[in-house]
Amino acid sequence: MEKALVLIVGAGPSGLATAACLSQLSIPYIIVEREGCTASLWRNHTYDRLKLHLAKEYCEMPHMPYPESTPTYVPKIQFLRYVDDYVEHFNICPRFNSSVESCLYDEVKKYWVVTTHDQVNGMVTKYAARFLVVATGENSAGNIPSIPGLEDFSGHVMHSSNFRSAISYVGQRVLVVGCGNSGMEIAYDLSSHGANTSIVIRSPLHVMTKELIHLGMKLASWRLPVKFVDFVLVVLAYLWFGNLSNYGIVRPNMGPLLLKAKTGRSAVIDVGTTELIRKGDIKVFGPISCIKGNVVEFNDGKESYFDAIVFATGYTSTANKWLKHGEGMMNNEGMPKKDFPNHWKGSNGLYCVGFARKGLSGISHDAKNVANDIKAFLDSMAPF
């Protein structure tokens, strides 16, 4: 059994940020990652046209700013270059292809027993860790909802995490299910490349420009009341987009910043999708009732034929599949029981990073808190 003072599970931005913060405090750690690279979600499961939806000052990882030449809204390829530079700068060396099979706390010996399986050579490794950081994040596995008849759909079905570009869908009838940022941007990409595109919008949503969200975050940073900032954003959005309810886009009762804080649901940053919806280039449908062959039936009785369905229906946490004795920190969905900002700490040296639904700024907040808490504990106790 290999001893580890701190074991970090996951080498995405959450795990890398934690490793960097620990390094700054000279705290040794081991970091394991089930995939063969860092930031695998960003590298392998995001569409090509993706840019960070928030300005770069809200998307920095701890202790290393973006280069001055980086654009305000960072494209995917430049973000990954930043991640690679981050790994090199802090000399982070993940143990790749190491899938955590089980993890439990030994009450007698007072450490976490973590078993990993190397997916390349089959080697099984056990670690004894005084501190365990769950950094697999809230977006571990793509979520596809259960819909009657989906298994018999004869066209192509995929989760948005496997969508790269719309080039291969030219001339096809494609349904995008989900109206968050991914769904709306994928629908725009499909329509712009000649696909006959439709989108399912099931819930109320705020549509904003990236400049409006930037303004809102600036105003909120000045400690203005969130309800006032939300009022300003909603009024400005209405002046910019007009009334979108006739096109199937209904605004929530709660303002965009408060909605994000309370539920984790982000406003949609418009990339041109609303204009295509107005023009009729993208059709809007309500909730799906069932699927029969290639025909999708909707709750309002409408039906339409599709060649492909892209599910932009979010992700789920997989932490509960391998983490045992974490019930004090995580709920049944593998998410923190406590609300931000008190969500990151469990008992017996257990922590989580990247589960606050607050993007990269939330990751930075968590990673700094975890490293500082471990440092304070070590300063007060005998070494492990």
XYZ file of N, CA, C and O in Angstrom, residues 51-60 66-75 78 210-211 214 218:
100
model
N -16.163 28.639 -26.741
C -15.374 29.648 -26.040
C -15.890 29.710 -24.613
O -17.050 29.372 -24.336
N -15.018 30.137 -23.683
C -15.488 30.358 -22.324
C -16.568 31.436 -22.357
O -16.407 32.459 -23.022
N -17.659 31.206 -21.643
C -18.786 32.124 -21.702
C -18.604 33.349 -20.818
O -19.333 34.324 -20.950
N -17.646 33.287 -19.912
C -17.364 34.426 -19.039
C -16.022 35.037 -19.415
O -15.148 34.365 -19.969
N -15.855 36.317 -19.107
C -14.593 36.995 -19.391
C -13.449 36.312 -18.639
O -13.638 35.720 -17.579
N -12.261 36.409 -19.190
C -11.124 35.632 -18.692
C -10.786 35.930 -17.238
O -10.283 35.049 -16.528
N -11.088 37.150 -16.749
C -10.759 37.441 -15.351
C -11.585 36.615 -14.372
O -11.223 36.482 -13.201
N -12.706 36.041 -14.844
C -13.531 35.178 -13.993
C -13.241 33.692 -14.245
O -13.927 32.830 -13.689
N -12.246 33.407 -15.083
C -11.974 32.025 -15.482
C -10.512 31.646 -15.298
O -10.014 30.732 -15.972
N -9.817 32.337 -14.413
C -8.424 31.996 -14.155
C -8.323 30.917 -13.096
O -9.113 30.863 -12.160
N -3.898 34.475 -17.117
C -3.724 34.256 -18.547
C -2.662 35.216 -19.083
O -2.471 36.310 -18.539
N -1.986 34.828 -20.159
C -1.091 35.783 -20.831
C -1.867 37.029 -21.273
O -3.066 36.945 -21.576
N -1.209 38.161 -21.297
C -1.875 39.421 -21.649
C -2.508 39.369 -23.028
O -3.514 40.038 -23.294
N -1.933 38.589 -23.932
C -2.440 38.524 -25.306
C -3.715 37.697 -25.447
O -4.339 37.687 -26.515
N -4.118 37.014 -24.379
C -5.312 36.161 -24.445
C -6.561 37.014 -24.634
O -6.748 38.015 -23.937
N -7.449 36.660 -25.568
C -8.676 37.440 -25.764
C -9.587 37.384 -24.545
O -9.464 36.480 -23.708
N -10.483 38.338 -24.444
C -11.374 38.427 -23.281
C -12.177 37.150 -23.095
O -12.323 36.644 -21.982
N -12.695 36.597 -24.186
C -13.469 35.356 -24.124
C -12.618 34.262 -24.781
O -12.430 34.246 -25.993
N -12.118 33.367 -23.954
C -11.034 32.465 -24.358
C -11.573 31.295 -25.194
O -12.446 30.551 -24.732
N -11.058 31.093 -26.406
C -11.445 29.921 -27.206
C -10.910 28.639 -26.581
O -9.915 28.646 -25.856
N -7.140 27.851 -26.879
C -6.268 28.667 -26.048
C -6.417 28.327 -24.574
O -5.451 28.413 -23.810
N -22.985 38.143 -23.883
C -21.836 37.985 -22.994
C -21.474 39.310 -22.338
O -21.005 39.340 -21.195
N -21.750 40.413 -23.038
C -21.464 41.733 -22.462
C -22.390 42.027 -21.283
O -21.960 42.638 -20.293
N -21.158 40.059 -18.319
C -19.950 40.720 -17.812
C -20.323 41.935 -16.975
O -19.777 42.150 -15.880
N -19.687 42.524 -12.916
C -19.006 43.729 -12.433
C -19.841 44.428 -11.370
O -19.338 44.829 -10.306
